[in-house]
């Protein structure tokens, strides 16, 4: 719309033509704010005008309802002097004014052009210029309607200012004029609209009125407002159609309901189709034409505003709405015609968008992509309708239909040709359809709407399959499946997979078909019939495949056969034993599945997952292998979303936690070490799961079951294997073999472990008749060889040997031959051999120790070793007893083992002394439970000066478990030290120590008259507690011949329990004894009543080296060790009063008691 | 009247889809899935400024000839998609908004169930009833 508001010019035309260009250009230079009524937002308007010469005939009548072609404003130009004014111009002006007034036009302006005033001589009379006259004559009431323009053709500041004032005035007056007219017009229009429900009202008449307003607004540059007019019209029409469809018939709509014969698409080539507009005004258009016109106008305005993308956006509503209206109004038109119209219109919009593209490709693409898709869809519909899709042949009826459709399209643009061509032949259709698909996909990809793009990909795939280009189709389908899988839309993935299966079957790719069809057959999202169909397909392919399928097909079986539970009946088995595992499988196949083989492979357990301490290499007794509790591990079902959830490990590391305050535990608990990891939010992590291609694992070590029929649903399959390798294993994969298909199912269970233990051979050597081996006797023993995992060949030779000379011999074999022959045996058995074992007494160590014994078996890599304990048969100890001057030697024999030994003829002999055996002669029995003691009195000794006597004890013994039954000899050497030996006399004791208590004895009988019955007490002498008594000590030397060797300086010490006795006097002292006895006395007070031991007195040899501190008794401890009562020198000082006790009576409780407090 | 109501997780996998029973329910699934393109676009077009109070209602995602697809996204990026028939002119923007608000409320109620793990498929009968109500109302 290139029209501009019309402004008429009157007066001096030559003057105006000279300044016309300035006026035309100057007017739009500045914008003017247009305030509007009804609270509408003010608009900035750039005013323009088309200046035409005045003619009274073109003045519009007041009620003329045009806007665009109406002259809005009238200007009178004059540059006359006062005389001319008076002569002619005034009359002319008056006539012009009268003409305007007659038409009731108030919008006029009188412009007086004058030369620069400064050049004019000073005016003598005021108000005598032309402008003054004009104002006086014509503008007495409206002084603003006249203006002076000074020197318009000069570029002086003064003239520029004058121009500015002129334009300001002109603009405001122009706006005033427009506003007045538009308001009037709008009011009129509103009135018209209000009557829309009255009979006889015609939408198209109203349309023309409002469109006029739109035009006017467009003329004023207000395109936005112009668009609103069209949008209002659009909405109004929508409403009418809707009402009409729901029964509110209106008469003016009936021409639109006529059968439609033309479905020419939208044309955006021209912004305004006048021809079409006329027909619209006259209600002569079809619905399609009207819609085309309306959208064309809207599009033109949008393009003008640089909003091409909005055209694309609105085109959907346009297309969808129009089709909906066509249907709602039941407009009769051939089948396919609407599709043609949509394709053509769509293509026109796309072409126009491209043409008007203003660098908004991306913004536009969002909509054009959908538009392409829509057109593609419509084209597809057309193709299906006319049998142009591949694989179909059009019937003659369809061919004539095509001719009809073509006839309805009038050439308007290239794409009409295109569509006509596409409809003409299947090959052309294919070309155009594919092109459109590519464009739609490409556009979607460009704006990264990959989901939409894949959708088209699927359609394209089905098209390619129809034209037997399955290879191309497969790519699209795989892409789509991959995306659906990644996003967790399993139902869509499966639905697409169904197409893929068909596609792959068409391709003849049995390998891939089998994989896909298996999945389809197991889909939970597809119908049973569909699944059965594909199951049958799989089976038939497998039956045929014997001939052409090479090798096996590996399929990811995780969705087909789902493992539910794995159960090992015995988690720990020995090598070469049979393992049984129960695998619970959920078969998703719709029919029973016959599997030739079902395997579960085992892989070594990663050390991090070992749940128990690894005890494999420790030879375990055979009885402890059975673990009664079978281990069960469950596997989570792989539901569509389960991969998102975090599965907790079977074991959670925990540690004790203590919180202390000031050393005290205030909180104790168990805490998880890596709780933050375990409890980490998982729903924010995106799915990164990609279906891995199945790789068949290592099945060299696997459990298997053959000929299993898997029913749909749950199945328990028992798998077995014989273990061949030791170690800890976890099931890693399951494999179902069905004809030539292998379904590989990953099993990710780490808490189910199979331990295969390997046992080393071992042997035991157990005495037959007694508990222990005893050195010195030959014993029968049972040699048991546990083979463990080893085997024995027949007649394997084995022998026993040891580092110490233990003699082994077989029971029946020759003496000294330690080798024997073992029979053939399998693993986990044992062999028993009877052997004789003998360890000579002299080789046995005195302590009963373990002796290493090895069994060397021919053919085994290493000998089997074991330790055997040999016990001493007898154990002897000796002891010397003293009774005053007499000495006795005691030999005690005891046994280490519970074997009974019979002892005969014990003998003690010494080269220097004689012994008298005091026991009666008999047989003695000795074992660990029974000891026997022999006592000899030391009688005489041969001459000699030795202080020690070496004596030898010998005895003979027999044992019932001894195989030889021979009498054995037992020898024991002992040393009897510190014996003084003389020719004539034997005094082994040097001194006799004696001590007693003296003082006033308490006659027991006197106090205890009443106790006559207790006769022993009457005889008993007693002492009274608390009374001081004399404690006498005497040391008498004996054996005068010993005086040379015995010490003469002696020390003594009296020690006592301080609660029983209080001692006063010299409790320690050094004294000398030569030939006479030594006496000393001490004061002693018994403190407690009862039978009391006397204070203990001990003597000791005076240490010659410590003479300096002669009064010291510190050495008494040492003296005890040297000279006292212990050790080997026991008996040198014979303590005759050692066990002497005295009877102390309690003191009657008197105040005298305090005296005793010492 | 909605013909299809879908709840889609943050990671774009379906939590719940209910469609009016038709021969080709899967077509709705495809439609909903495709609409995610637009949903994602709309979500990402909003500024990254956290303080921006995002409008949860995304409006019309895209029209097809027969259906209109509307979107709504919660603050936790759980998406609701409602498909209505284009011919149903009674359903205007406001009605759709109300529908989404109701759906959001039902979803929150469902989520409050301590036995429901976020991210699981929705099996709540109560939620389903709300959805069915939305599909039956006229």
PDB file of N, CA and C in Angstrom, chain A residues 242 320 342 366 370 374 378 447 449-452 455 458 483-484 487-489 491-492 495-496 640-641 644-645 683-685, chain B residues 8 10-14 17 26-27 29-30 32-34 36-38 40-41 62-65 89 92 117-121:
ATOM      1  N   UNK A 242     -17.453 -20.975  13.623  1.00  0.00           N
ATOM      2  CA  UNK A 242     -17.695 -21.882  14.743  1.00  0.00           C
ATOM      3  C   UNK A 242     -19.184 -21.921  15.080  1.00  0.00           C
ATOM      4  N   UNK A 320      -4.064 -25.150   9.584  1.00  0.00           N
ATOM      5  CA  UNK A 320      -4.902 -26.033  10.396  1.00  0.00           C
ATOM      6  C   UNK A 320      -6.321 -25.520  10.502  1.00  0.00           C
ATOM      7  N   UNK A 342      -2.969 -27.274   0.964  1.00  0.00           N
ATOM      8  CA  UNK A 342      -2.020 -27.125   2.073  1.00  0.00           C
ATOM      9  C   UNK A 342      -0.583 -27.197   1.592  1.00  0.00           C
ATOM     10  N   UNK A 366      12.634 -22.791  13.286  1.00  0.00           N
ATOM     11  CA  UNK A 366      11.815 -23.490  14.273  1.00  0.00           C
ATOM     12  C   UNK A 366      10.435 -23.780  13.696  1.00  0.00           C
ATOM     13  N   UNK A 370       8.716 -27.413  11.090  1.00  0.00           N
ATOM     14  CA  UNK A 370       7.402 -28.036  11.255  1.00  0.00           C
ATOM     15  C   UNK A 370       6.590 -27.934   9.982  1.00  0.00           C
ATOM     16  N   UNK A 374       4.929 -30.772   7.921  1.00  0.00           N
ATOM     17  CA  UNK A 374       3.496 -30.781   7.645  1.00  0.00           C
ATOM     18  C   UNK A 374       3.253 -31.020   6.161  1.00  0.00           C
ATOM     19  N   UNK A 378       1.378 -34.071   4.230  1.00  0.00           N
ATOM     20  CA  UNK A 378       0.258 -33.886   3.311  1.00  0.00           C
ATOM     21  C   UNK A 378       0.566 -34.548   1.979  1.00  0.00           C
ATOM     22  N   UNK A 447      18.066 -27.117  13.876  1.00  0.00           N
ATOM     23  CA  UNK A 447      17.667 -26.456  15.129  1.00  0.00           C
ATOM     24  C   UNK A 447      17.762 -27.432  16.294  1.00  0.00           C
ATOM     25  N   UNK A 449      16.511 -30.301  16.897  1.00  0.00           N
ATOM     26  CA  UNK A 449      15.344 -31.045  17.375  1.00  0.00           C
ATOM     27  C   UNK A 449      15.475 -32.447  16.817  1.00  0.00           C
ATOM     28  N   UNK A 450      16.310 -33.208  17.552  1.00  0.00           N
ATOM     29  CA  UNK A 450      16.659 -34.508  16.988  1.00  0.00           C
ATOM     30  C   UNK A 450      15.510 -35.503  17.092  1.00  0.00           C
ATOM     31  N   UNK A 451      14.695 -35.308  18.117  1.00  0.00           N
ATOM     32  CA  UNK A 451      13.584 -36.257  18.266  1.00  0.00           C
ATOM     33  C   UNK A 451      12.647 -36.155  17.079  1.00  0.00           C
ATOM     34  N   UNK A 452      12.351 -34.917  16.712  1.00  0.00           N
ATOM     35  CA  UNK A 452      11.461 -34.718  15.572  1.00  0.00           C
ATOM     36  C   UNK A 452      12.110 -35.257  14.300  1.00  0.00           C
ATOM     37  N   UNK A 455      11.790 -38.873  14.110  1.00  0.00           N
ATOM     38  CA  UNK A 455      10.427 -39.251  13.770  1.00  0.00           C
ATOM     39  C   UNK A 455      10.282 -39.325  12.260  1.00  0.00           C
ATOM     40  N   UNK A 458      11.967 -42.240  10.826  1.00  0.00           N
ATOM     41  CA  UNK A 458      11.195 -43.480  10.858  1.00  0.00           C
ATOM     42  C   UNK A 458      10.270 -43.561   9.653  1.00  0.00           C
ATOM     43  N   UNK A 483      18.191 -43.747  20.103  1.00  0.00           N
ATOM     44  CA  UNK A 483      17.741 -42.586  20.873  1.00  0.00           C
ATOM     45  C   UNK A 483      16.666 -42.971  21.877  1.00  0.00           C
ATOM     46  N   UNK A 484      15.704 -43.759  21.437  1.00  0.00           N
ATOM     47  CA  UNK A 484      14.637 -44.153  22.359  1.00  0.00           C
ATOM     48  C   UNK A 484      15.219 -44.919  23.539  1.00  0.00           C
ATOM     49  N   UNK A 487      16.985 -42.667  25.963  1.00  0.00           N
ATOM     50  CA  UNK A 487      16.110 -41.817  26.759  1.00  0.00           C
ATOM     51  C   UNK A 487      15.152 -42.610  27.605  1.00  0.00           C
ATOM     52  N   UNK A 488      15.223 -43.916  27.519  1.00  0.00           N
ATOM     53  CA  UNK A 488      14.389 -44.738  28.377  1.00  0.00           C
ATOM     54  C   UNK A 488      12.967 -44.907  27.902  1.00  0.00           C
ATOM     55  N   UNK A 489      12.738 -44.648  26.622  1.00  0.00           N
ATOM     56  CA  UNK A 489      11.401 -44.865  26.067  1.00  0.00           C
ATOM     57  C   UNK A 489      11.384 -46.253  25.434  1.00  0.00           C
ATOM     58  N   UNK A 491       9.103 -48.515  25.233  1.00  0.00           N
ATOM     59  CA  UNK A 491       7.974 -48.917  24.397  1.00  0.00           C
ATOM     60  C   UNK A 491       8.174 -48.444  22.960  1.00  0.00           C
ATOM     61  N   UNK A 492       8.702 -47.246  22.825  1.00  0.00           N
ATOM     62  CA  UNK A 492       8.932 -46.715  21.474  1.00  0.00           C
ATOM     63  C   UNK A 492      10.060 -47.471  20.800  1.00  0.00           C
ATOM     64  N   UNK A 495       8.681 -50.670  19.614  1.00  0.00           N
ATOM     65  CA  UNK A 495       7.811 -50.491  18.463  1.00  0.00           C
ATOM     66  C   UNK A 495       8.643 -50.257  17.204  1.00  0.00           C
ATOM     67  N   UNK A 496       9.705 -49.497  17.359  1.00  0.00           N
ATOM     68  CA  UNK A 496      10.559 -49.233  16.208  1.00  0.00           C
ATOM     69  C   UNK A 496      11.328 -50.489  15.825  1.00  0.00           C
ATOM     70  N   UNK A 640      12.558 -50.940  32.996  1.00  0.00           N
ATOM     71  CA  UNK A 640      12.968 -49.869  32.088  1.00  0.00           C
ATOM     72  C   UNK A 640      13.713 -48.757  32.803  1.00  0.00           C
ATOM     73  N   UNK A 641      13.444 -48.589  34.079  1.00  0.00           N
ATOM     74  CA  UNK A 641      14.092 -47.477  34.763  1.00  0.00           C
ATOM     75  C   UNK A 641      15.053 -47.942  35.843  1.00  0.00           C
ATOM     76  N   UNK A 644      18.495 -46.585  36.535  1.00  0.00           N
ATOM     77  CA  UNK A 644      18.714 -45.281  37.137  1.00  0.00           C
ATOM     78  C   UNK A 644      18.966 -45.394  38.613  1.00  0.00           C
ATOM     79  N   UNK A 645      18.437 -46.459  39.161  1.00  0.00           N
ATOM     80  CA  UNK A 645      18.581 -46.580  40.599  1.00  0.00           C
ATOM     81  C   UNK A 645      19.919 -47.188  40.940  1.00  0.00           C
ATOM     82  N   UNK A 683      19.323 -39.217  41.241  1.00  0.00           N
ATOM     83  CA  UNK A 683      18.383 -38.865  40.183  1.00  0.00           C
ATOM     84  C   UNK A 683      18.878 -37.687  39.337  1.00  0.00           C
ATOM     85  N   UNK A 684      19.956 -37.066  39.762  1.00  0.00           N
ATOM     86  CA  UNK A 684      20.459 -35.968  38.956  1.00  0.00           C
ATOM     87  C   UNK A 684      21.466 -36.413  37.914  1.00  0.00           C
ATOM     88  N   UNK A 685      21.895 -37.649  38.039  1.00  0.00           N
ATOM     89  CA  UNK A 685      22.901 -38.104  37.085  1.00  0.00           C
ATOM     90  C   UNK A 685      22.197 -38.570  35.826  1.00  0.00           C
TER      91      UNK A 685
ATOM     92  N   UNK B   8       6.964 -36.849  32.478  1.00  0.00           N
ATOM     93  CA  UNK B   8       8.275 -37.262  31.984  1.00  0.00           C
ATOM     94  C   UNK B   8       9.340 -36.822  32.977  1.00  0.00           C
ATOM     95  N   UNK B  10      13.042 -35.935  34.658  1.00  0.00           N
ATOM     96  CA  UNK B  10      14.066 -34.945  34.327  1.00  0.00           C
ATOM     97  C   UNK B  10      14.965 -35.452  33.211  1.00  0.00           C
ATOM     98  N   UNK B  11      15.233 -36.744  33.238  1.00  0.00           N
ATOM     99  CA  UNK B  11      16.126 -37.329  32.244  1.00  0.00           C
ATOM    100  C   UNK B  11      15.389 -37.722  30.971  1.00  0.00           C
ATOM    101  N   UNK B  12      14.149 -37.298  30.870  1.00  0.00           N
ATOM    102  CA  UNK B  12      13.356 -37.474  29.656  1.00  0.00           C
ATOM    103  C   UNK B  12      12.856 -38.878  29.405  1.00  0.00           C
ATOM    104  N   UNK B  13      12.824 -39.702  30.429  1.00  0.00           N
ATOM    105  CA  UNK B  13      12.168 -40.986  30.218  1.00  0.00           C
ATOM    106  C   UNK B  13      10.776 -40.896  30.830  1.00  0.00           C
ATOM    107  N   UNK B  14       9.846 -41.648  30.296  1.00  0.00           N
ATOM    108  CA  UNK B  14       8.460 -41.472  30.751  1.00  0.00           C
ATOM    109  C   UNK B  14       8.236 -42.064  32.132  1.00  0.00           C
ATOM    110  N   UNK B  17       2.291 -42.369  31.372  1.00  0.00           N
ATOM    111  CA  UNK B  17       1.591 -41.898  30.163  1.00  0.00           C
ATOM    112  C   UNK B  17       0.207 -42.522  30.164  1.00  0.00           C
ATOM    113  N   UNK B  26       0.340 -45.721  20.591  1.00  0.00           N
ATOM    114  CA  UNK B  26       1.762 -45.447  20.446  1.00  0.00           C
ATOM    115  C   UNK B  26       1.997 -44.119  19.734  1.00  0.00           C
ATOM    116  N   UNK B  27       1.024 -43.724  18.878  1.00  0.00           N
ATOM    117  CA  UNK B  27       1.173 -42.468  18.167  1.00  0.00           C
ATOM    118  C   UNK B  27       1.289 -41.312  19.158  1.00  0.00           C
ATOM    119  N   UNK B  29       2.488 -41.585  22.129  1.00  0.00           N
ATOM    120  CA  UNK B  29       3.816 -41.706  22.730  1.00  0.00           C
ATOM    121  C   UNK B  29       4.834 -40.974  21.855  1.00  0.00           C
ATOM    122  N   UNK B  30       4.720 -41.223  20.564  1.00  0.00           N
ATOM    123  CA  UNK B  30       5.652 -40.559  19.640  1.00  0.00           C
ATOM    124  C   UNK B  30       5.474 -39.048  19.712  1.00  0.00           C
ATOM    125  N   UNK B  32       4.338 -37.270  22.214  1.00  0.00           N
ATOM    126  CA  UNK B  32       4.860 -36.751  23.473  1.00  0.00           C
ATOM    127  C   UNK B  32       6.386 -36.709  23.425  1.00  0.00           C
ATOM    128  N   UNK B  33       6.949 -37.774  22.909  1.00  0.00           N
ATOM    129  CA  UNK B  33       8.408 -37.829  22.849  1.00  0.00           C
ATOM    130  C   UNK B  33       8.958 -36.699  21.986  1.00  0.00           C
ATOM    131  N   UNK B  34       8.316 -36.503  20.848  1.00  0.00           N
ATOM    132  CA  UNK B  34       8.783 -35.457  19.950  1.00  0.00           C
ATOM    133  C   UNK B  34       8.646 -34.084  20.596  1.00  0.00           C
ATOM    134  N   UNK B  36       9.219 -33.267  23.437  1.00  0.00           N
ATOM    135  CA  UNK B  36      10.328 -32.991  24.353  1.00  0.00           C
ATOM    136  C   UNK B  36      11.364 -32.070  23.713  1.00  0.00           C
ATOM    137  N   UNK B  37      11.469 -32.176  22.398  1.00  0.00           N
ATOM    138  CA  UNK B  37      12.356 -31.268  21.657  1.00  0.00           C
ATOM    139  C   UNK B  37      12.042 -29.822  22.011  1.00  0.00           C
ATOM    140  N   UNK B  38      10.751 -29.515  21.934  1.00  0.00           N
ATOM    141  CA  UNK B  38      10.329 -28.136  22.162  1.00  0.00           C
ATOM    142  C   UNK B  38      10.464 -27.790  23.641  1.00  0.00           C
ATOM    143  N   UNK B  40      12.545 -28.947  25.820  1.00  0.00           N
ATOM    144  CA  UNK B  40      13.949 -28.694  26.153  1.00  0.00           C
ATOM    145  C   UNK B  40      14.386 -27.331  25.639  1.00  0.00           C
ATOM    146  N   UNK B  41      13.938 -27.033  24.432  1.00  0.00           N
ATOM    147  CA  UNK B  41      14.280 -25.751  23.840  1.00  0.00           C
ATOM    148  C   UNK B  41      13.768 -24.607  24.709  1.00  0.00           C
ATOM    149  N   UNK B  62       3.586 -27.442  20.171  1.00  0.00           N
ATOM    150  CA  UNK B  62       3.441 -27.336  18.724  1.00  0.00           C
ATOM    151  C   UNK B  62       2.084 -27.882  18.321  1.00  0.00           C
ATOM    152  N   UNK B  63       1.543 -27.313  17.306  1.00  0.00           N
ATOM    153  CA  UNK B  63       0.251 -27.806  16.884  1.00  0.00           C
ATOM    154  C   UNK B  63       0.416 -28.833  15.768  1.00  0.00           C
ATOM    155  N   UNK B  64      -0.405 -29.814  15.804  1.00  0.00           N
ATOM    156  CA  UNK B  64      -0.513 -30.656  14.630  1.00  0.00           C
ATOM    157  C   UNK B  64      -1.917 -30.446  14.109  1.00  0.00           C
ATOM    158  N   UNK B  65      -2.224 -31.092  13.043  1.00  0.00           N
ATOM    159  CA  UNK B  65      -3.521 -30.829  12.435  1.00  0.00           C
ATOM    160  C   UNK B  65      -4.647 -31.258  13.373  1.00  0.00           C
ATOM    161  N   UNK B  89     -12.390 -26.539  20.833  1.00  0.00           N
ATOM    162  CA  UNK B  89     -12.086 -25.109  20.953  1.00  0.00           C
ATOM    163  C   UNK B  89     -12.433 -24.568  22.327  1.00  0.00           C
ATOM    164  N   UNK B  92      -9.150 -23.349  26.206  1.00  0.00           N
ATOM    165  CA  UNK B  92      -8.259 -22.244  25.896  1.00  0.00           C
ATOM    166  C   UNK B  92      -7.110 -22.285  26.871  1.00  0.00           C
ATOM    167  N   UNK B 117       9.767 -43.917  45.214  1.00  0.00           N
ATOM    168  CA  UNK B 117      11.131 -43.461  44.969  1.00  0.00           C
ATOM    169  C   UNK B 117      11.106 -42.539  43.764  1.00  0.00           C
ATOM    170  N   UNK B 118      11.565 -41.326  43.923  1.00  0.00           N
ATOM    171  CA  UNK B 118      11.570 -40.434  42.761  1.00  0.00           C
ATOM    172  C   UNK B 118      12.323 -41.078  41.604  1.00  0.00           C
ATOM    173  N   UNK B 119      11.717 -41.030  40.458  1.00  0.00           N
ATOM    174  CA  UNK B 119      12.352 -41.643  39.297  1.00  0.00           C
ATOM    175  C   UNK B 119      11.707 -42.955  38.903  1.00  0.00           C
ATOM    176  N   UNK B 120      10.869 -43.476  39.774  1.00  0.00           N
ATOM    177  CA  UNK B 120      10.170 -44.709  39.440  1.00  0.00           C
ATOM    178  C   UNK B 120       8.946 -44.401  38.591  1.00  0.00           C
ATOM    179  N   UNK B 121       8.482 -45.426  37.901  1.00  0.00           N
ATOM    180  CA  UNK B 121       7.233 -45.251  37.175  1.00  0.00           C
ATOM    181  C   UNK B 121       6.116 -44.987  38.168  1.00  0.00           C
TER     182      UNK B 121
END
